[in-house]
């Protein structure tokens, strides 16, 4: 992704992370209030929440799966989901966990990388979030994943390349490794110009304040002070090794 002359923001997230979708909305609300929004570019990066819990190809009812994972009653999981649904509603999102399943998101991340390559990264992320949290789509089903990929503008060839080419698997793994190296322990995790970070679905004011601070620092770095020529040019060698 080209970020020349743009304030670069990276976001690590998983498509089954409810606070990643909520955090996306809060960030967008902040960006809408930011006067230099045209100078900002956002890049989505992959992260998997507990990928060992559900192996590729496996899927479980979400409530049952979470109850098993955390060793808690299904009723407690349902109450937690209702609380998240209420929080999402405050951000204009209409979550419906009734059809949700838990699945390994690795293949979905491969498709997201393909979409990013095609300039469809944000559109794909929004679609996959909505598919999972609002529409109850099973993105762990390869046929459903393909149908949703085609809806956002990928071709069948793009989709097959994404799920079969090791390049995209490696990109997912590289993102996750990079997150570990940065000390990311939860998502969403927003990094502004590799200097500021916002962890979690913070209020839009927190994003706006970070946008302003990071933009001011970034803008300062863009300033170039020309060298002052204190003498006439002396003998030198050019970049091709010619010394005249």
Tab-separated table of C-alpha atoms in Angstrom:
chain	number	residue	atom	x	y	z
A	1	UNK	CA	0.000	0.000	0.000
A	2	UNK	CA	1.377	3.406	-0.975
A	3	UNK	CA	1.296	5.845	1.919
A	4	UNK	CA	3.348	8.615	0.322
A	5	UNK	CA	2.333	12.018	1.683
A	6	UNK	CA	-0.280	10.445	3.943
A	7	UNK	CA	-0.547	9.906	7.671
A	8	UNK	CA	-0.437	6.103	7.866
A	9	UNK	CA	-2.691	4.308	10.342
A	10	UNK	CA	-2.483	0.526	10.766
A	11	UNK	CA	-5.211	-1.506	12.454
A	12	UNK	CA	-4.848	-5.087	13.648
A	13	UNK	CA	-8.215	-6.824	13.959
A	14	UNK	CA	-10.126	-10.066	13.549
A	15	UNK	CA	-13.435	-10.401	11.718
A	16	UNK	CA	-15.059	-12.159	14.692
A	17	UNK	CA	-14.038	-9.460	17.175
A	18	UNK	CA	-17.116	-7.371	18.055
A	19	UNK	CA	-15.072	-4.523	19.485
A	20	UNK	CA	-13.126	-4.316	16.219
A	21	UNK	CA	-16.356	-3.437	14.392
A	22	UNK	CA	-17.366	-1.005	17.133
A	23	UNK	CA	-13.863	0.488	17.120
A	24	UNK	CA	-14.079	0.931	13.352
A	25	UNK	CA	-17.241	3.002	13.811
A	26	UNK	CA	-15.693	5.126	16.548
A	27	UNK	CA	-12.641	5.784	14.382
A	28	UNK	CA	-14.851	6.731	11.428
A	29	UNK	CA	-16.849	9.114	13.607
A	30	UNK	CA	-13.607	10.784	14.660
A	31	UNK	CA	-12.293	10.940	11.106
A	32	UNK	CA	-15.513	12.653	9.975
A	33	UNK	CA	-14.719	15.460	12.428
A	34	UNK	CA	-11.041	15.695	11.485
A	35	UNK	CA	-10.266	18.578	9.151
A	36	UNK	CA	-7.312	16.811	7.532
A	37	UNK	CA	-9.093	13.522	6.802
A	38	UNK	CA	-7.893	13.574	3.184
A	39	UNK	CA	-4.318	13.318	4.449
A	40	UNK	CA	-4.998	10.044	6.276
A	41	UNK	CA	-4.772	6.493	4.947
A	42	UNK	CA	-5.824	3.451	6.976
A	43	UNK	CA	-4.491	-0.068	6.443
A	44	UNK	CA	-6.180	-3.163	7.863
A	45	UNK	CA	-3.905	-5.907	9.181
A	46	UNK	CA	-4.657	-9.467	10.222
A	47	UNK	CA	-4.927	-10.852	13.722
A	48	UNK	CA	-6.485	-14.086	14.940
A	49	UNK	CA	-8.171	-14.437	18.297
A	50	UNK	CA	-7.175	-17.794	19.767
A	51	UNK	CA	-6.702	-19.563	16.401
A	52	UNK	CA	-6.010	-22.898	18.097
A	53	UNK	CA	-9.465	-23.021	19.680
A	54	UNK	CA	-11.194	-23.700	16.369
A	55	UNK	CA	-9.260	-25.578	13.712
A	56	UNK	CA	-9.712	-24.762	10.003
A	57	UNK	CA	-12.954	-26.289	8.765
A	58	UNK	CA	-14.466	-26.589	12.240
A	59	UNK	CA	-17.311	-24.416	13.499
A	60	UNK	CA	-19.505	-24.255	16.566
A	61	UNK	CA	-22.547	-22.361	17.731
A	62	UNK	CA	-21.014	-19.188	19.150
A	63	UNK	CA	-22.700	-19.304	22.549
A	64	UNK	CA	-21.896	-22.987	23.019
A	65	UNK	CA	-18.334	-22.475	21.826
A	66	UNK	CA	-17.669	-19.549	24.159
A	67	UNK	CA	-19.286	-21.354	27.085
A	68	UNK	CA	-16.917	-24.264	26.493
A	69	UNK	CA	-13.893	-22.019	26.019
A	70	UNK	CA	-14.425	-19.998	29.192
A	71	UNK	CA	-16.079	-22.788	31.191
A	72	UNK	CA	-19.092	-20.601	31.915
A	73	UNK	CA	-22.849	-21.210	31.685
A	74	UNK	CA	-24.485	-20.463	28.350
A	75	UNK	CA	-26.728	-17.968	30.159
A	76	UNK	CA	-23.686	-15.951	31.214
A	77	UNK	CA	-22.399	-15.890	27.639
A	78	UNK	CA	-25.817	-14.781	26.398
A	79	UNK	CA	-25.857	-11.918	28.909
A	80	UNK	CA	-22.381	-10.856	27.797
A	81	UNK	CA	-23.479	-10.851	24.158
A	82	UNK	CA	-26.531	-8.767	25.013
A	83	UNK	CA	-24.310	-6.205	26.685
A	84	UNK	CA	-22.093	-6.063	23.597
A	85	UNK	CA	-25.193	-5.738	21.392
A	86	UNK	CA	-26.329	-2.740	23.435
A	87	UNK	CA	-22.900	-1.128	23.141
A	88	UNK	CA	-22.906	-1.707	19.383
A	89	UNK	CA	-26.354	-0.138	19.060
A	90	UNK	CA	-25.001	3.080	20.563
A	91	UNK	CA	-22.605	3.193	17.602
A	92	UNK	CA	-25.350	2.576	15.032
A	93	UNK	CA	-24.693	-1.143	14.646
A	94	UNK	CA	-27.350	-3.850	14.805
A	95	UNK	CA	-25.668	-6.974	16.150
A	96	UNK	CA	-27.494	-10.311	16.054
A	97	UNK	CA	-25.621	-13.167	17.710
A	98	UNK	CA	-28.486	-15.656	17.313
A	99	UNK	CA	-27.059	-17.180	14.115
A	100	UNK	CA	-23.384	-16.601	14.829
A	101	UNK	CA	-20.908	-19.449	14.742
A	102	UNK	CA	-17.301	-19.525	15.818
A	103	UNK	CA	-14.827	-20.552	13.120
A	104	UNK	CA	-11.165	-20.262	12.196
A	105	UNK	CA	-10.744	-16.924	10.397
A	106	UNK	CA	-7.497	-17.643	8.549
A	107	UNK	CA	-9.143	-18.073	5.127
A	108	UNK	CA	-11.165	-14.897	5.575
A	109	UNK	CA	-7.954	-13.000	6.315
A	110	UNK	CA	-6.394	-14.323	3.114
A	111	UNK	CA	-9.338	-12.926	1.161
A	112	UNK	CA	-9.044	-9.607	2.995
A	113	UNK	CA	-5.421	-9.344	1.896
A	114	UNK	CA	-6.447	-9.955	-1.697
A	115	UNK	CA	-9.108	-7.273	-1.364
A	116	UNK	CA	-6.543	-4.836	0.048
A	117	UNK	CA	-4.290	-5.551	-2.922
A	118	UNK	CA	-7.197	-4.644	-5.223
A	119	UNK	CA	-7.975	-1.408	-3.388
A	120	UNK	CA	-11.018	-2.953	-1.693
A	121	UNK	CA	-9.599	-3.415	1.793
A	122	UNK	CA	-11.938	-1.149	3.740
A	123	UNK	CA	-14.972	-2.233	1.732
A	124	UNK	CA	-14.168	-5.888	2.404
A	125	UNK	CA	-13.587	-5.338	6.107
A	126	UNK	CA	-16.889	-3.510	6.497
A	127	UNK	CA	-18.714	-6.213	4.547
A	128	UNK	CA	-17.223	-9.102	6.525
A	129	UNK	CA	-17.943	-7.416	9.857
A	130	UNK	CA	-21.547	-6.781	8.844
A	131	UNK	CA	-21.922	-10.281	7.385
A	132	UNK	CA	-20.855	-11.866	10.642
A	133	UNK	CA	-22.295	-9.618	13.327
A	134	UNK	CA	-25.453	-8.257	11.701
A	135	UNK	CA	-26.475	-10.893	9.155
A	136	UNK	CA	-25.332	-14.130	10.785
A	137	UNK	CA	-23.324	-15.240	7.743
A	138	UNK	CA	-21.036	-18.229	8.257
A	139	UNK	CA	-17.790	-16.932	6.774
A	140	UNK	CA	-16.143	-20.203	7.774
A	141	UNK	CA	-18.127	-21.864	4.987
A	142	UNK	CA	-16.005	-21.554	1.852
A	143	UNK	CA	-19.044	-21.105	-0.391
A	144	UNK	CA	-20.420	-18.294	1.760
A	145	UNK	CA	-16.987	-16.672	1.913
A	146	UNK	CA	-16.728	-16.833	-1.871
A	147	UNK	CA	-20.187	-15.337	-2.378
A	148	UNK	CA	-19.387	-12.436	-0.065
A	149	UNK	CA	-16.011	-11.889	-1.752
A	150	UNK	CA	-17.700	-11.610	-5.141
A	151	UNK	CA	-20.200	-9.098	-3.740
A	152	UNK	CA	-17.428	-6.685	-2.789
A	153	UNK	CA	-15.903	-6.791	-6.262
A	154	UNK	CA	-13.394	-9.633	-6.273
A	155	UNK	CA	-13.518	-12.037	-9.201
A	156	UNK	CA	-13.648	-15.824	-8.955
A	157	UNK	CA	-10.009	-15.857	-10.044
A	158	UNK	CA	-9.141	-13.412	-7.258
A	159	UNK	CA	-10.881	-15.596	-4.704
A	160	UNK	CA	-9.199	-18.816	-5.813
A	161	UNK	CA	-5.837	-17.084	-5.793
A	162	UNK	CA	-6.442	-15.771	-2.277
A	163	UNK	CA	-7.290	-19.157	-0.759
A	164	UNK	CA	-4.712	-21.229	-2.657
A	165	UNK	CA	-1.675	-18.991	-3.134
A	166	UNK	CA	0.812	-19.206	-0.263
A	167	UNK	CA	1.565	-15.513	-0.762
A	168	UNK	CA	-1.653	-14.565	1.014
A	169	UNK	CA	-1.194	-17.105	3.789
A	170	UNK	CA	2.254	-15.649	4.395
A	171	UNK	CA	0.864	-12.114	4.510
A	172	UNK	CA	-1.576	-13.134	7.229
A	173	UNK	CA	1.217	-14.783	9.210
A	174	UNK	CA	3.478	-11.748	8.753
A	175	UNK	CA	0.793	-9.424	10.109
A	176	UNK	CA	0.289	-11.617	13.157
A	177	UNK	CA	4.031	-11.876	13.778
A	178	UNK	CA	4.346	-8.113	13.459
A	179	UNK	CA	1.586	-7.688	16.033
A	180	UNK	CA	3.465	-9.913	18.475
A	181	UNK	CA	6.649	-7.919	17.904
A	182	UNK	CA	4.784	-4.686	18.631
A	183	UNK	CA	3.431	-6.153	21.849
A	184	UNK	CA	-0.187	-6.334	20.715
A	185	UNK	CA	-2.175	-8.440	23.168
A	186	UNK	CA	-5.704	-7.617	22.051
A	187	UNK	CA	-7.637	-6.080	19.208
A	188	UNK	CA	-8.583	-3.704	17.778
A	189	UNK	CA	-5.148	-2.111	17.940
A	190	UNK	CA	-4.640	1.133	16.021
A	191	UNK	CA	-1.122	2.426	15.342
A	192	UNK	CA	-0.717	5.999	14.124
A	193	UNK	CA	2.472	6.682	12.150
A	194	UNK	CA	4.277	4.054	14.251
A	195	UNK	CA	4.282	6.482	17.187
A	196	UNK	CA	0.838	6.597	18.809
A	197	UNK	CA	-1.447	3.681	19.620
A	198	UNK	CA	-5.112	3.316	20.519
A	199	UNK	CA	-5.993	-0.051	22.010
A	200	UNK	CA	-9.579	-1.255	22.014
A	201	UNK	CA	-12.843	0.386	20.974
A	202	UNK	CA	-12.056	3.730	22.572
A	203	UNK	CA	-14.595	6.583	22.347
A	204	UNK	CA	-14.463	8.677	19.189
A	205	UNK	CA	-12.959	11.580	21.175
A	206	UNK	CA	-9.912	9.448	21.955
A	207	UNK	CA	-9.462	8.708	18.262
A	208	UNK	CA	-9.926	12.367	17.340
A	209	UNK	CA	-7.348	13.524	19.878
A	210	UNK	CA	-4.886	10.920	18.638
A	211	UNK	CA	-5.532	11.912	15.030
A	212	UNK	CA	-4.742	15.536	15.868
A	213	UNK	CA	-1.586	14.744	17.817
A	214	UNK	CA	-0.231	12.258	15.294
A	215	UNK	CA	-1.081	14.561	12.384
A	216	UNK	CA	0.799	17.470	13.953
A	217	UNK	CA	3.874	15.290	14.485
A	218	UNK	CA	3.616	13.798	11.005
A	219	UNK	CA	3.232	17.230	9.408
A	220	UNK	CA	6.296	18.470	11.227
A	221	UNK	CA	8.305	15.565	9.812
A	222	UNK	CA	7.218	16.483	6.297
A	223	UNK	CA	8.952	19.835	6.506
A	224	UNK	CA	12.290	19.876	4.725
A	225	UNK	CA	14.951	22.419	5.473
A	226	UNK	CA	17.231	22.945	2.460
A	227	UNK	CA	20.949	22.779	3.086
A	228	UNK	CA	22.746	26.093	3.075
A	229	UNK	CA	25.572	26.004	0.542
A	230	UNK	CA	28.516	27.423	2.496
A	231	UNK	CA	31.129	27.024	-0.259
A	232	UNK	CA	31.508	26.385	-3.942
A	233	UNK	CA	31.190	22.781	-5.064
A	234	UNK	CA	34.352	20.767	-4.548
A	235	UNK	CA	35.585	17.599	-6.208
A	236	UNK	CA	33.271	14.617	-5.784
A	237	UNK	CA	32.241	11.243	-7.174
A	238	UNK	CA	28.786	10.776	-8.688
A	239	UNK	CA	26.402	7.920	-7.946
A	240	UNK	CA	27.768	5.945	-10.884
A	241	UNK	CA	31.279	5.970	-9.490
A	242	UNK	CA	32.640	8.610	-11.845
A	243	UNK	CA	35.232	10.766	-10.126
A	244	UNK	CA	36.119	13.735	-12.294
